Short mmCIF file of N, CA and C and ligand atoms in Angstrom, two decimals:
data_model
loop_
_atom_site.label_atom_id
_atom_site.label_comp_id
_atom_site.label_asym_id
_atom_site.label_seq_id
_atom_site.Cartn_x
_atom_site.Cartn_y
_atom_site.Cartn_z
N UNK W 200 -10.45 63.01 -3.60
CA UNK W 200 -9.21 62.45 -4.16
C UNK W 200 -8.50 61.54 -3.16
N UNK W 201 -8.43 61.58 -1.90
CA UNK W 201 -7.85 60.93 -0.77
C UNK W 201 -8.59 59.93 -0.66
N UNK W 202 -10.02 59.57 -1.08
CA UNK W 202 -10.58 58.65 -1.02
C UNK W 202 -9.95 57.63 -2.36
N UNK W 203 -9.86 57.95 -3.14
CA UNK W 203 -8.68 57.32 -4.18
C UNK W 203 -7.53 56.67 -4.23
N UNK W 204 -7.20 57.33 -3.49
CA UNK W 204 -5.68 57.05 -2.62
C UNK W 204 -5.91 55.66 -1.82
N UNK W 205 -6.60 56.01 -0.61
CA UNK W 205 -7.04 54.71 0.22
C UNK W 205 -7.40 53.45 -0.37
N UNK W 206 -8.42 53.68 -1.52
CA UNK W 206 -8.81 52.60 -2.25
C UNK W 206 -7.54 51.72 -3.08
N UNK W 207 -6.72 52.56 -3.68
CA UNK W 207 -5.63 52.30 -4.20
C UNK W 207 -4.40 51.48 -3.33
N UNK W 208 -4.14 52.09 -1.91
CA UNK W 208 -3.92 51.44 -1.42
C UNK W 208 -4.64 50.51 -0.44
N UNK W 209 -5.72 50.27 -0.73
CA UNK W 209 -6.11 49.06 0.14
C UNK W 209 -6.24 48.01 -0.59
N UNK W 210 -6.13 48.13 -2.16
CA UNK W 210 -6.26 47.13 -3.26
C UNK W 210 -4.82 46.32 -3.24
N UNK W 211 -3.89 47.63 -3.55
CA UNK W 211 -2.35 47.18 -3.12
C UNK W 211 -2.05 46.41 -1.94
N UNK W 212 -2.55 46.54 -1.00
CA UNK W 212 -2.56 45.48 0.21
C UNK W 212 -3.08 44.33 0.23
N UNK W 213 -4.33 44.42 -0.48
CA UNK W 213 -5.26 43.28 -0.64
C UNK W 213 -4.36 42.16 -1.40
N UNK W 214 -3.32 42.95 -2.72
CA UNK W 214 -2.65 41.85 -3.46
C UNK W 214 -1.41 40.96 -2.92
N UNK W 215 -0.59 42.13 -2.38
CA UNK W 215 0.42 41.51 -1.32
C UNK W 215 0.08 40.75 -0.59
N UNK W 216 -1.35 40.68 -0.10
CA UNK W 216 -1.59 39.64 1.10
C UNK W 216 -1.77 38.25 0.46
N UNK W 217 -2.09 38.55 -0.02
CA UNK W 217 -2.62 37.29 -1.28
C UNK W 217 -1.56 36.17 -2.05
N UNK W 218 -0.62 37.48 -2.44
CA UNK W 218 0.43 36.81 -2.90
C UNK W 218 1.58 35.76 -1.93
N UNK W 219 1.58 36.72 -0.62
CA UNK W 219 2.36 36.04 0.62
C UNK W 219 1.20 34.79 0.99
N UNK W 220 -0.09 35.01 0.79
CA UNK W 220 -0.59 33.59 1.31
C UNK W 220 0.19 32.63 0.15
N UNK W 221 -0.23 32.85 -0.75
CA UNK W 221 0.05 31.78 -2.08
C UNK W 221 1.58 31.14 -1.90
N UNK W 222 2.48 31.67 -1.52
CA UNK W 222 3.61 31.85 -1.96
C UNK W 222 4.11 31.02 -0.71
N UNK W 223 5.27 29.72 -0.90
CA UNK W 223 5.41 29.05 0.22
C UNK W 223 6.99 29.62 0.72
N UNK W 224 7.23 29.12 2.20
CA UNK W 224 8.45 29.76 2.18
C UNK W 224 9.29 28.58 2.28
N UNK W 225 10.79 28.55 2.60
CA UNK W 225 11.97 27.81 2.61
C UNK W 225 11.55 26.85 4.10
N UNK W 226 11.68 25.30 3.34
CA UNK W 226 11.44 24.68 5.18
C UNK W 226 12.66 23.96 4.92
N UNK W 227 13.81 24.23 3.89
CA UNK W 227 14.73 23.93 4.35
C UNK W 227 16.00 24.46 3.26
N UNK W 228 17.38 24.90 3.83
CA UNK W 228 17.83 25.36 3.06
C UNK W 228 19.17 23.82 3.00
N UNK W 229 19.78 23.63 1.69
CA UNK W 229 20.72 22.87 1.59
C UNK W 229 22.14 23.95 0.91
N UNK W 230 23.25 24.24 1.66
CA UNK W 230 23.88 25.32 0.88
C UNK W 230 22.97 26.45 1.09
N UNK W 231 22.93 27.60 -0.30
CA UNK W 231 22.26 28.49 -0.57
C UNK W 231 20.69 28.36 -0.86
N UNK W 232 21.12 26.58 -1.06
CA UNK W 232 19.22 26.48 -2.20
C UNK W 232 18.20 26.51 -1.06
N UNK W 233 16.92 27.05 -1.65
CA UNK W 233 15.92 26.92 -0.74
C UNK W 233 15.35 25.61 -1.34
N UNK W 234 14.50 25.27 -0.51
CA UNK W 234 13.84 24.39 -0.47
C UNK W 234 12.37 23.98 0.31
N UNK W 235 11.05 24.38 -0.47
CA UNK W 235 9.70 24.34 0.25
C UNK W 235 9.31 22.89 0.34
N UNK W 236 8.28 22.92 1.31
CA UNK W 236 8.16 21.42 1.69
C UNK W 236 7.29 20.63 0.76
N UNK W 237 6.77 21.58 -0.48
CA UNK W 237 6.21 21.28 -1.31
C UNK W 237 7.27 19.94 -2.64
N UNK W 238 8.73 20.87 -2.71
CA UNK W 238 9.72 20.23 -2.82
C UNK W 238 10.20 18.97 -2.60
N UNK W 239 10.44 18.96 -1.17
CA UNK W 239 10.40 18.05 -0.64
C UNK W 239 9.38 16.76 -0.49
N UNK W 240 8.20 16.96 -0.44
CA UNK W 240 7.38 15.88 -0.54
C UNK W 240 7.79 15.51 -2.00
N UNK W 241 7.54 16.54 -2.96
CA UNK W 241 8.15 15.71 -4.36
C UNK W 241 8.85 14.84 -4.50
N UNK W 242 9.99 15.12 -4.10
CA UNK W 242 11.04 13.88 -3.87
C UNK W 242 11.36 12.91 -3.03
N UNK W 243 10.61 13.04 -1.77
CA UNK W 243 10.24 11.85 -0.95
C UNK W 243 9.23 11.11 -1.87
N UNK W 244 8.40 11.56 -2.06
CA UNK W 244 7.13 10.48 -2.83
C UNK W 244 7.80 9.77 -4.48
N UNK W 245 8.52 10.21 -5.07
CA UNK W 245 9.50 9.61 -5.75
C UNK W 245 9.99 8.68 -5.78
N UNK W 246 10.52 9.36 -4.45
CA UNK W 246 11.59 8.10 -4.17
C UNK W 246 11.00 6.54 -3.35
N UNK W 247 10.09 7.05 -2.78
CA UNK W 247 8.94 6.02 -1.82
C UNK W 247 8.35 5.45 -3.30
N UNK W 248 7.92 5.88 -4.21
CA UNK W 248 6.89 4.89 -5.23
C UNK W 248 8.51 4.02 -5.46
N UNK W 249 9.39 4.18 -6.16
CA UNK W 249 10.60 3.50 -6.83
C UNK W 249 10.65 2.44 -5.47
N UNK W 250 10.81 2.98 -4.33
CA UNK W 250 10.91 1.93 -3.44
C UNK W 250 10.30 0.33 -3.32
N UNK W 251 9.07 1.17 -3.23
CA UNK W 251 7.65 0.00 -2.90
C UNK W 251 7.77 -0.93 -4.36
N UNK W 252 7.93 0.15 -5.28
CA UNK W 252 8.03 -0.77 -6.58
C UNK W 252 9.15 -2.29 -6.67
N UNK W 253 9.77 -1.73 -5.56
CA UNK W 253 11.67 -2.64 -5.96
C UNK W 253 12.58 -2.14 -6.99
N UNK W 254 12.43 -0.60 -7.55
CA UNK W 254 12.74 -0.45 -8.55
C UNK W 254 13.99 1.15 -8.23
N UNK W 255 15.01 1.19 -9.04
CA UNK W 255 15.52 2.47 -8.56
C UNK W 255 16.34 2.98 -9.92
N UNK W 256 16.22 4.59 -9.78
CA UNK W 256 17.03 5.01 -11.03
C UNK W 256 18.39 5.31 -10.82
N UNK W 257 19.46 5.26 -11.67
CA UNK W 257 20.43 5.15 -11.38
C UNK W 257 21.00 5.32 -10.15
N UNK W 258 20.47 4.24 -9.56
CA UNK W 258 21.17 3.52 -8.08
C UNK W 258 20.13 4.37 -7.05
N UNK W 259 19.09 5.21 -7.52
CA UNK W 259 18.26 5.42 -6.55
C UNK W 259 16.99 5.45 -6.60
N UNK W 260 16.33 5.14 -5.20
CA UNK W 260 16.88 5.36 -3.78
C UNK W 260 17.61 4.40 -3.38
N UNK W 261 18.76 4.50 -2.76
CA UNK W 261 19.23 3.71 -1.68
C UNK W 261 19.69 3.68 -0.25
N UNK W 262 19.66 2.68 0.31
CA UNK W 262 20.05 3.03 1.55
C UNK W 262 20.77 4.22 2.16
N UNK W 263 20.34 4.73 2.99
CA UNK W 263 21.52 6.03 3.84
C UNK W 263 21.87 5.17 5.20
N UNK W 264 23.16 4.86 5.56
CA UNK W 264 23.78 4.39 6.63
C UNK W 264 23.68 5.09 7.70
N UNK W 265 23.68 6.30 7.32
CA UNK W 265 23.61 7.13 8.35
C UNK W 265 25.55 6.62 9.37
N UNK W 266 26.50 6.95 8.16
CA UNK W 266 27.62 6.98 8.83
C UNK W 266 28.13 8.31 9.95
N UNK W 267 27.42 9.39 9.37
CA UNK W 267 27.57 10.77 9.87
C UNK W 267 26.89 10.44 11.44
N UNK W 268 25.87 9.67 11.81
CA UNK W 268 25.49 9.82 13.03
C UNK W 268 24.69 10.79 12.80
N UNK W 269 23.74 11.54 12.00
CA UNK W 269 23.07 12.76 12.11
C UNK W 269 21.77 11.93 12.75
N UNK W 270 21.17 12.96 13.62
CA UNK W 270 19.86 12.73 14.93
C UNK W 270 18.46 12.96 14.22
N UNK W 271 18.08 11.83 13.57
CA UNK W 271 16.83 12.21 12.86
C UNK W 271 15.84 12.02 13.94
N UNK W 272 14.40 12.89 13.09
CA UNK W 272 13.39 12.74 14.62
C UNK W 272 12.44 11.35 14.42
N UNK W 273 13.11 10.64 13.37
CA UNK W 273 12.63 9.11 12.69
C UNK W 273 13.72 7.92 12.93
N UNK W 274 12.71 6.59 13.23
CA UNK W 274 14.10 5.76 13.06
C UNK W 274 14.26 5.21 11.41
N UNK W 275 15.66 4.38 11.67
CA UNK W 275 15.52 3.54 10.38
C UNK W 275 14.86 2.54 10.31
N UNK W 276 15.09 2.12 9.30
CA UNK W 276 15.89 2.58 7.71
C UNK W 276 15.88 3.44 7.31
N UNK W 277 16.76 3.82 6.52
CA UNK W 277 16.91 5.04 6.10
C UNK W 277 17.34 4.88 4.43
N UNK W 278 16.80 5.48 3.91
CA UNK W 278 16.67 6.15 2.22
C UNK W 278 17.09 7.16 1.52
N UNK W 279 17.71 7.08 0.68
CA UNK W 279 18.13 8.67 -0.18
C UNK W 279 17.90 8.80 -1.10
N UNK W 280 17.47 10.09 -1.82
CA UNK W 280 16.94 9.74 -3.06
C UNK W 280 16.97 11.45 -3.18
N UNK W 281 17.83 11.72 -4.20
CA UNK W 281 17.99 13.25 -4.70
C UNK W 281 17.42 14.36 -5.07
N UNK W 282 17.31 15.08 -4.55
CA UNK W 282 16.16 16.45 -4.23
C UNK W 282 16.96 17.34 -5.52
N UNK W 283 16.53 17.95 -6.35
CA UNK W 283 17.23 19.06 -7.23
C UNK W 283 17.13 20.06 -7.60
N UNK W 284 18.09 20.70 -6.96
CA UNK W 284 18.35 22.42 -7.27
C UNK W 284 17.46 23.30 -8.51
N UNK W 285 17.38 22.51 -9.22
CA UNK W 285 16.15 23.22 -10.29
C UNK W 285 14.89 22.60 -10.17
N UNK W 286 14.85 22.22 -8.90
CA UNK W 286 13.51 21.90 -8.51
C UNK W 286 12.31 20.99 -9.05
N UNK W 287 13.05 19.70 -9.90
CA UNK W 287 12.36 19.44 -10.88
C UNK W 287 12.67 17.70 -9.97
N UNK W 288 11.74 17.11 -10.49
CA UNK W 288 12.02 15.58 -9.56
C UNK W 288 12.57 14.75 -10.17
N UNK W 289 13.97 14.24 -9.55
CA UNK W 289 14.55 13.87 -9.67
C UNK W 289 14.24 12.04 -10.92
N UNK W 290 14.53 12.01 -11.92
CA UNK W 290 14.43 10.99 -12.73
C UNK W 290 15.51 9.76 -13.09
N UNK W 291 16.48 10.26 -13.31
CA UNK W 291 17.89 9.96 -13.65
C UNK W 291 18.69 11.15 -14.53
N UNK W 292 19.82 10.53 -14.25
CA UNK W 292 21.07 11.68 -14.56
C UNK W 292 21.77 12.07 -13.20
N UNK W 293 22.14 13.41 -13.52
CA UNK W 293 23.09 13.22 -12.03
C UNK W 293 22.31 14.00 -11.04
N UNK W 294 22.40 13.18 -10.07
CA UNK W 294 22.03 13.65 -8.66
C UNK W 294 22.38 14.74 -7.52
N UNK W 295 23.09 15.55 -8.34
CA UNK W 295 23.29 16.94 -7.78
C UNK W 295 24.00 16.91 -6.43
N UNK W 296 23.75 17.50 -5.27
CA UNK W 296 24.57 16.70 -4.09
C UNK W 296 23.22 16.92 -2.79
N UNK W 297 22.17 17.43 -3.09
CA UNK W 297 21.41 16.97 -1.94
C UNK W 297 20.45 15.63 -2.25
N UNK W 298 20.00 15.51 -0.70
CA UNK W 298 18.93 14.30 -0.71
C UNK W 298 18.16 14.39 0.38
N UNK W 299 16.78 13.88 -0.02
CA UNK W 299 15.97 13.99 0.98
C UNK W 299 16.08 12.20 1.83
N UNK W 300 15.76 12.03 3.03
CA UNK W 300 15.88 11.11 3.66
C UNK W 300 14.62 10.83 4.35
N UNK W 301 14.24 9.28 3.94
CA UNK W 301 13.08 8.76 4.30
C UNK W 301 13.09 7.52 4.85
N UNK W 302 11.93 7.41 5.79
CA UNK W 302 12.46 5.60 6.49
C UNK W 302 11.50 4.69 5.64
N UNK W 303 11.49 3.72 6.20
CA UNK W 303 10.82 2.28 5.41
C UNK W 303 9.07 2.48 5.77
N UNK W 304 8.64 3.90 6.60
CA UNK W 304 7.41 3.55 6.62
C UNK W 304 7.14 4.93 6.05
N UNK W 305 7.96 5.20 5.09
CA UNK W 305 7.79 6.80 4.36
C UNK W 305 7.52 7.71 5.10
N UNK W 306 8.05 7.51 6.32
CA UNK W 306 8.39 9.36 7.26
C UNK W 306 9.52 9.97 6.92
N UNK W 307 9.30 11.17 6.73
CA UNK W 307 10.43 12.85 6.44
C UNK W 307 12.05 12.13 7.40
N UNK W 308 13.02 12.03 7.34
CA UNK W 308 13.47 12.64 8.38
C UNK W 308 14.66 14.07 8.05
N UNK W 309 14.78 14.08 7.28
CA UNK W 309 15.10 15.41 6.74
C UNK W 309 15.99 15.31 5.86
N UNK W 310 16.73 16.75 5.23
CA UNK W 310 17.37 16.57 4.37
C UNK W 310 18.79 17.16 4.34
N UNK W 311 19.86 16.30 3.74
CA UNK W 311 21.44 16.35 3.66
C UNK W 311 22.14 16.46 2.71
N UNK W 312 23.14 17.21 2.60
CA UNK W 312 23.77 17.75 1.48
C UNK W 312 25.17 17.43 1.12
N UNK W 313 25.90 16.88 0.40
CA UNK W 313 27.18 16.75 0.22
C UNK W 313 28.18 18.07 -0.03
N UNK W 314 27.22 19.52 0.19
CA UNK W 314 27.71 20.84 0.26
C UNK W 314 28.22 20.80 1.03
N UNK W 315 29.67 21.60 1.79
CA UNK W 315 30.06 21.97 2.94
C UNK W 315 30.52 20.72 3.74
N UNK W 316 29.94 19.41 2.99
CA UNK W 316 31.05 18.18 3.60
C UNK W 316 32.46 18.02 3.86
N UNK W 317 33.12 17.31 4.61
CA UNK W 317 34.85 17.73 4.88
C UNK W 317 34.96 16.70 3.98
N UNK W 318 34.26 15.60 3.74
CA UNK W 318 34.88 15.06 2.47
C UNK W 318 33.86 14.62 1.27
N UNK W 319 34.37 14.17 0.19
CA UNK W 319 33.59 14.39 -1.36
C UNK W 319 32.54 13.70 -1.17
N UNK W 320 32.78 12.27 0.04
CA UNK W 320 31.29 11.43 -0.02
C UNK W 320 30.47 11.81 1.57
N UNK W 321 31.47 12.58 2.04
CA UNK W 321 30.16 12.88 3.19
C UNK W 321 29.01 13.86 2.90
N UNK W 322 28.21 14.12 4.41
CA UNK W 322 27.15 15.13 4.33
C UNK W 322 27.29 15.85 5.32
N UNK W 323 26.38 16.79 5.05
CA UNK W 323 26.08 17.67 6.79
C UNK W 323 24.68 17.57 6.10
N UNK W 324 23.90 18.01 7.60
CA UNK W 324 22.55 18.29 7.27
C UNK W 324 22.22 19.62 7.04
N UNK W 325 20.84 19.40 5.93
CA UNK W 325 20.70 20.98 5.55
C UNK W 325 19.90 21.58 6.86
N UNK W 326 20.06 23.35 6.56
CA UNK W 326 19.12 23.38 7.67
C UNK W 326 17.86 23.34 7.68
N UNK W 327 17.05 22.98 8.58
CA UNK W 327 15.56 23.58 8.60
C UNK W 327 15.29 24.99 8.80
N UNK W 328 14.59 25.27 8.25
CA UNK W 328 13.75 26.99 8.24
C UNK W 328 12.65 26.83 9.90
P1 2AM I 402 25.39 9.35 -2.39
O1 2AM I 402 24.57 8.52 -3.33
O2 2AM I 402 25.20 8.95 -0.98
O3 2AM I 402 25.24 10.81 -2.63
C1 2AM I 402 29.11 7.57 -6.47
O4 2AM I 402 27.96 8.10 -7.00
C2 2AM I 402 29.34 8.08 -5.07
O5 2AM I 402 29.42 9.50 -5.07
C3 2AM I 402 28.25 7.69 -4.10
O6 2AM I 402 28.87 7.34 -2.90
C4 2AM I 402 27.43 8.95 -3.96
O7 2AM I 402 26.90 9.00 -2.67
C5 2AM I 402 28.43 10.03 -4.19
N1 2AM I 402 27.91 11.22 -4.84
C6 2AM I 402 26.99 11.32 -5.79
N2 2AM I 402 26.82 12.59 -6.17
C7 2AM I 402 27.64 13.33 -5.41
C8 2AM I 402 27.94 14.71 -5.32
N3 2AM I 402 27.30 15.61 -6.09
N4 2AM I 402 28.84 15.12 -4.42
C9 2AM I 402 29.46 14.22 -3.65
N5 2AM I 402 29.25 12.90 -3.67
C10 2AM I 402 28.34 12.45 -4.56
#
């Protein structure tokens, strides 16, 4: 019967492991939301095709000034183009308050949130995981 047991739980282990491989974690949080980098490429590559195209949905992507001074590990130009909380890529409608930020040769440089801003049009950056 203990041999039952073991089997039982070594099956149970076998699935958990499996599931934690499958399963991605947060590489960045904006606010509360998580955000996998799976995510994120979504909406960088979005926003990079609309780019290259010349083309943008309601007003995006557009430029990020980068008025905040935030220290990307990329230079500019810089791009914004709205990452969304229900995780779905961004098309048109409203743009929720994060964005992922990309330069002119489609590198990451991360992503910023109008959450927790001191004012309605600034950002802070989200964090990385
Ligand atoms: P953004 O595109 O850099 O986010 C009109 O849309 C203005 O409001 C723009 O300056 C836009 O800046 C900002 N904006 C859009 N959605 C927002 C939101 N959810 N919270 C705060 N500012 C927002």
């Amino acid at each position: 019967m203990l041999s039952v047991k073991v089997l039982v739980l070594l099956a149970t282990g076998l699935v958990v492991a499996t599931e934690n491989a499958a399963r991605e974690s947060c590489a960045y949080y904006c606010g509360n939301t998580c955000y996998w980098a799976s995510d994120v490429s979504a909406a960088q590559a979005k926003g990079w095709s609309l780019l290259e195209e010349g083309k943008t949905v309601d007003d995006y992507p557009h430029v990020y000034r980068d008025d905040e001074g935030f220290d990307f590990p990329v230079a500019g130009t810089y791009y914004e183009y709205p990452i969304l909380s229900d995780y779905k890529v961004f098309t048109s409608g409203s743009p929720g308050t994060d964005r992922v930020i990309f330069n002119d040769n489609d590198e990451l440089a991360g992503l910023i949130t109008h959450t927790g801003a001191s004012s309605y049009d600034g950002f802070v950056q989200c964090d990385s995981a």
